[in-house]
């Protein structure tokens, strides 16, 4: 399966947040973190002190206003549903152009799988170490929203 949409960034981006691959809900809506139980937008909203955006355009505006880029480590793979544990035959995203056309100095992984895949496929090419953050996925039930916000507060916005 090919990644169905482009990275979100502009030339002012300083921070890159990488997931693994879009969930079924995200693929249906053609935008990141679309599952209603995923806490990504609540976390970023709290960190940027912006009211929780409800439209794709408002989500894009919030990220770009705060110099945050988002993308995924995987450009294509075999995946069953939304399960990271089913991912096989990974072809990584080419981060070169994004990094060349922005001011990104910090890269963060949304979860352990994104962290591991970036280290395996991308870190040597980019030369930027990735910082692992706890996943905002509803599957990561051990982390409450409050704990996620605290852990994610290390992002250099």
PDB file of C-alpha atoms in Angstrom:
ATOM      1  CA  UNK A   1       0.000   0.000   0.000  1.00  0.00           C
ATOM      2  CA  UNK A   2       1.299   3.466  -0.938  1.00  0.00           C
ATOM      3  CA  UNK A   3       1.138   6.428   1.443  1.00  0.00           C
ATOM      4  CA  UNK A   4      -1.956   8.280   0.249  1.00  0.00           C
ATOM      5  CA  UNK A   5      -1.037  11.900   1.027  1.00  0.00           C
ATOM      6  CA  UNK A   6       1.841  14.337   1.249  1.00  0.00           C
ATOM      7  CA  UNK A   7       3.783  15.567   4.275  1.00  0.00           C
ATOM      8  CA  UNK A   8       2.552  18.747   5.913  1.00  0.00           C
ATOM      9  CA  UNK A   9       5.264  21.389   6.249  1.00  0.00           C
ATOM     10  CA  UNK A  10       6.473  24.734   5.015  1.00  0.00           C
ATOM     11  CA  UNK A  11       9.846  26.462   4.842  1.00  0.00           C
ATOM     12  CA  UNK A  12       9.492  27.711   8.451  1.00  0.00           C
ATOM     13  CA  UNK A  13       9.077  24.244   9.971  1.00  0.00           C
ATOM     14  CA  UNK A  14      11.545  23.583  12.797  1.00  0.00           C
ATOM     15  CA  UNK A  15      10.081  20.385  14.269  1.00  0.00           C
ATOM     16  CA  UNK A  16       9.147  17.186  12.448  1.00  0.00           C
ATOM     17  CA  UNK A  17       6.808  14.633  14.018  1.00  0.00           C
ATOM     18  CA  UNK A  18       6.869  11.234  12.340  1.00  0.00           C
ATOM     19  CA  UNK A  19       4.287   8.498  12.627  1.00  0.00           C
ATOM     20  CA  UNK A  20       4.557   5.085  11.005  1.00  0.00           C
ATOM     21  CA  UNK A  21       1.812   4.881   8.352  1.00  0.00           C
ATOM     22  CA  UNK A  22      -1.736   6.296   8.165  1.00  0.00           C
ATOM     23  CA  UNK A  23      -4.497   4.367   9.904  1.00  0.00           C
ATOM     24  CA  UNK A  24      -7.576   3.199   8.024  1.00  0.00           C
ATOM     25  CA  UNK A  25      -9.482   6.295   9.246  1.00  0.00           C
ATOM     26  CA  UNK A  26      -6.630   8.601   8.191  1.00  0.00           C
ATOM     27  CA  UNK A  27      -6.504   6.955   4.763  1.00  0.00           C
ATOM     28  CA  UNK A  28     -10.272   7.430   4.409  1.00  0.00           C
ATOM     29  CA  UNK A  29     -10.020  11.146   5.284  1.00  0.00           C
ATOM     30  CA  UNK A  30      -6.676  11.726   3.518  1.00  0.00           C
ATOM     31  CA  UNK A  31      -5.172  13.381   6.567  1.00  0.00           C
ATOM     32  CA  UNK A  32      -3.118  12.533   9.616  1.00  0.00           C
ATOM     33  CA  UNK A  33      -4.455  11.190  12.927  1.00  0.00           C
ATOM     34  CA  UNK A  34      -8.095  11.023  11.819  1.00  0.00           C
ATOM     35  CA  UNK A  35      -9.193   8.259  14.189  1.00  0.00           C
ATOM     36  CA  UNK A  36     -11.500   9.990  16.695  1.00  0.00           C
ATOM     37  CA  UNK A  37      -9.799   8.265  19.649  1.00  0.00           C
ATOM     38  CA  UNK A  38      -6.265   9.263  18.619  1.00  0.00           C
ATOM     39  CA  UNK A  39      -5.076  11.964  21.003  1.00  0.00           C
ATOM     40  CA  UNK A  40      -2.547  13.640  18.689  1.00  0.00           C
ATOM     41  CA  UNK A  41      -4.643  16.752  18.029  1.00  0.00           C
ATOM     42  CA  UNK A  42      -5.548  17.135  21.714  1.00  0.00           C
ATOM     43  CA  UNK A  43      -1.864  16.933  22.682  1.00  0.00           C
ATOM     44  CA  UNK A  44      -0.698  19.447  20.052  1.00  0.00           C
ATOM     45  CA  UNK A  45      -3.610  21.743  20.898  1.00  0.00           C
ATOM     46  CA  UNK A  46      -2.611  21.714  24.579  1.00  0.00           C
ATOM     47  CA  UNK A  47       1.077  22.310  23.803  1.00  0.00           C
ATOM     48  CA  UNK A  48       0.392  25.186  21.412  1.00  0.00           C
ATOM     49  CA  UNK A  49      -2.409  26.605  23.585  1.00  0.00           C
ATOM     50  CA  UNK A  50      -4.721  26.686  20.569  1.00  0.00           C
ATOM     51  CA  UNK A  51      -8.365  25.564  20.820  1.00  0.00           C
ATOM     52  CA  UNK A  52      -8.812  22.019  19.549  1.00  0.00           C
ATOM     53  CA  UNK A  53      -9.153  22.251  15.751  1.00  0.00           C
ATOM     54  CA  UNK A  54     -12.022  20.343  14.174  1.00  0.00           C
ATOM     55  CA  UNK A  55     -11.333  20.714  10.453  1.00  0.00           C
ATOM     56  CA  UNK A  56      -8.368  19.599   8.391  1.00  0.00           C
ATOM     57  CA  UNK A  57      -7.670  23.218   7.421  1.00  0.00           C
ATOM     58  CA  UNK A  58      -7.664  24.305  11.080  1.00  0.00           C
ATOM     59  CA  UNK A  59      -5.325  21.429  11.974  1.00  0.00           C
ATOM     60  CA  UNK A  60      -2.955  22.401   9.164  1.00  0.00           C
ATOM     61  CA  UNK A  61      -3.034  26.047  10.243  1.00  0.00           C
ATOM     62  CA  UNK A  62      -2.269  25.177  13.881  1.00  0.00           C
ATOM     63  CA  UNK A  63       0.753  23.091  12.932  1.00  0.00           C
ATOM     64  CA  UNK A  64       2.172  25.527  10.401  1.00  0.00           C
ATOM     65  CA  UNK A  65       1.670  28.525  12.708  1.00  0.00           C
ATOM     66  CA  UNK A  66       3.812  26.738  15.304  1.00  0.00           C
ATOM     67  CA  UNK A  67       6.472  25.548  12.811  1.00  0.00           C
ATOM     68  CA  UNK A  68       5.531  21.881  13.153  1.00  0.00           C
ATOM     69  CA  UNK A  69       5.759  19.441  10.243  1.00  0.00           C
ATOM     70  CA  UNK A  70       4.169  15.991  10.190  1.00  0.00           C
ATOM     71  CA  UNK A  71       4.771  12.956   8.029  1.00  0.00           C
ATOM     72  CA  UNK A  72       5.289   9.228   8.300  1.00  0.00           C
ATOM     73  CA  UNK A  73       8.429   7.096   8.199  1.00  0.00           C
ATOM     74  CA  UNK A  74       6.877   4.673   5.697  1.00  0.00           C
ATOM     75  CA  UNK A  75       6.167   5.562   2.059  1.00  0.00           C
ATOM     76  CA  UNK A  76       4.788   2.125   1.237  1.00  0.00           C
ATOM     77  CA  UNK A  77       4.329  -1.207   2.964  1.00  0.00           C
ATOM     78  CA  UNK A  78       2.087  -4.178   3.480  1.00  0.00           C
ATOM     79  CA  UNK A  79      -0.253  -3.507   6.411  1.00  0.00           C
ATOM     80  CA  UNK A  80      -3.370  -5.176   7.766  1.00  0.00           C
ATOM     81  CA  UNK A  81      -5.888  -2.509   8.767  1.00  0.00           C
ATOM     82  CA  UNK A  82      -4.143  -0.009  11.049  1.00  0.00           C
ATOM     83  CA  UNK A  83      -1.912  -2.462  12.920  1.00  0.00           C
ATOM     84  CA  UNK A  84       1.724  -1.401  13.181  1.00  0.00           C
ATOM     85  CA  UNK A  85       2.581  -4.954  14.218  1.00  0.00           C
ATOM     86  CA  UNK A  86       1.452  -6.213  10.787  1.00  0.00           C
ATOM     87  CA  UNK A  87       3.753  -3.900   8.802  1.00  0.00           C
ATOM     88  CA  UNK A  88       6.012  -5.692   6.316  1.00  0.00           C
ATOM     89  CA  UNK A  89       7.961  -4.871   3.139  1.00  0.00           C
ATOM     90  CA  UNK A  90       8.763  -1.319   4.228  1.00  0.00           C
ATOM     91  CA  UNK A  91       9.873   1.293   1.755  1.00  0.00           C
ATOM     92  CA  UNK A  92      10.812   4.361   3.818  1.00  0.00           C
ATOM     93  CA  UNK A  93       9.805   7.926   3.029  1.00  0.00           C
ATOM     94  CA  UNK A  94      12.511  10.071   1.472  1.00  0.00           C
ATOM     95  CA  UNK A  95      12.929  12.861   4.019  1.00  0.00           C
ATOM     96  CA  UNK A  96      15.681  14.623   2.057  1.00  0.00           C
ATOM     97  CA  UNK A  97      13.529  17.182   0.256  1.00  0.00           C
ATOM     98  CA  UNK A  98      11.477  18.027   3.340  1.00  0.00           C
ATOM     99  CA  UNK A  99      14.603  18.599   5.419  1.00  0.00           C
ATOM    100  CA  UNK A 100      16.324  20.580   2.647  1.00  0.00           C
ATOM    101  CA  UNK A 101      13.291  22.850   2.204  1.00  0.00           C
ATOM    102  CA  UNK A 102      12.651  23.630   5.864  1.00  0.00           C
ATOM    103  CA  UNK A 103      14.484  24.648   9.038  1.00  0.00           C
ATOM    104  CA  UNK A 104      13.881  21.349  10.854  1.00  0.00           C
ATOM    105  CA  UNK A 105      16.393  20.698  13.611  1.00  0.00           C
ATOM    106  CA  UNK A 106      14.412  18.273  15.801  1.00  0.00           C
ATOM    107  CA  UNK A 107      12.645  15.058  14.804  1.00  0.00           C
ATOM    108  CA  UNK A 108      10.226  13.258  17.112  1.00  0.00           C
ATOM    109  CA  UNK A 109       8.663   9.814  16.741  1.00  0.00           C
ATOM    110  CA  UNK A 110       5.016   9.330  17.598  1.00  0.00           C
ATOM    111  CA  UNK A 111       5.558   5.935  19.213  1.00  0.00           C
ATOM    112  CA  UNK A 112       8.084   3.139  19.402  1.00  0.00           C
ATOM    113  CA  UNK A 113       7.483   1.700  15.927  1.00  0.00           C
ATOM    114  CA  UNK A 114       8.049   5.030  14.178  1.00  0.00           C
ATOM    115  CA  UNK A 115      11.198   5.463  16.286  1.00  0.00           C
ATOM    116  CA  UNK A 116      12.559   2.019  15.418  1.00  0.00           C
ATOM    117  CA  UNK A 117      11.783   2.350  11.700  1.00  0.00           C
ATOM    118  CA  UNK A 118      13.359   5.811  11.466  1.00  0.00           C
ATOM    119  CA  UNK A 119      16.526   4.538  13.138  1.00  0.00           C
ATOM    120  CA  UNK A 120      16.644   1.560  10.779  1.00  0.00           C
ATOM    121  CA  UNK A 121      15.859   3.338   7.505  1.00  0.00           C
ATOM    122  CA  UNK A 122      16.357   7.101   7.806  1.00  0.00           C
ATOM    123  CA  UNK A 123      18.746   8.245  10.517  1.00  0.00           C
ATOM    124  CA  UNK A 124      21.960   7.511   8.635  1.00  0.00           C
ATOM    125  CA  UNK A 125      20.737   9.546   5.655  1.00  0.00           C
ATOM    126  CA  UNK A 126      19.348  12.508   7.606  1.00  0.00           C
ATOM    127  CA  UNK A 127      22.060  12.704  10.254  1.00  0.00           C
ATOM    128  CA  UNK A 128      19.416  13.830  12.760  1.00  0.00           C
ATOM    129  CA  UNK A 129      18.754  11.742  15.842  1.00  0.00           C
ATOM    130  CA  UNK A 130      15.095  11.030  16.548  1.00  0.00           C
ATOM    131  CA  UNK A 131      13.493  11.420  19.958  1.00  0.00           C
ATOM    132  CA  UNK A 132      10.909   8.804  20.895  1.00  0.00           C
ATOM    133  CA  UNK A 133       7.616  10.035  22.339  1.00  0.00           C
ATOM    134  CA  UNK A 134       4.788   7.843  23.599  1.00  0.00           C
ATOM    135  CA  UNK A 135       2.222   7.047  20.929  1.00  0.00           C
ATOM    136  CA  UNK A 136      -0.957   9.095  20.842  1.00  0.00           C
ATOM    137  CA  UNK A 137      -2.800   6.054  19.454  1.00  0.00           C
ATOM    138  CA  UNK A 138      -5.823   4.757  21.357  1.00  0.00           C
ATOM    139  CA  UNK A 139      -3.941   1.429  21.522  1.00  0.00           C
ATOM    140  CA  UNK A 140      -1.532   3.121  23.969  1.00  0.00           C
ATOM    141  CA  UNK A 141      -4.079   3.083  26.795  1.00  0.00           C
ATOM    142  CA  UNK A 142      -1.390   3.084  29.506  1.00  0.00           C
ATOM    143  CA  UNK A 143      -0.832   6.814  28.825  1.00  0.00           C
ATOM    144  CA  UNK A 144      -3.608   9.158  29.890  1.00  0.00           C
ATOM    145  CA  UNK A 145      -4.043  12.395  27.961  1.00  0.00           C
ATOM    146  CA  UNK A 146      -2.380  14.265  30.829  1.00  0.00           C
ATOM    147  CA  UNK A 147       0.650  11.934  30.762  1.00  0.00           C
ATOM    148  CA  UNK A 148       0.918  12.301  26.984  1.00  0.00           C
ATOM    149  CA  UNK A 149       0.863  16.094  27.204  1.00  0.00           C
ATOM    150  CA  UNK A 150       3.571  16.013  29.872  1.00  0.00           C
ATOM    151  CA  UNK A 151       5.776  13.631  27.867  1.00  0.00           C
ATOM    152  CA  UNK A 152       5.269  15.550  24.624  1.00  0.00           C
ATOM    153  CA  UNK A 153       6.060  18.898  26.299  1.00  0.00           C
ATOM    154  CA  UNK A 154       9.740  18.357  25.412  1.00  0.00           C
ATOM    155  CA  UNK A 155       8.959  19.308  21.808  1.00  0.00           C
ATOM    156  CA  UNK A 156      10.911  22.399  20.871  1.00  0.00           C
ATOM    157  CA  UNK A 157       8.108  24.580  19.509  1.00  0.00           C
TER     158      UNK A 157
END
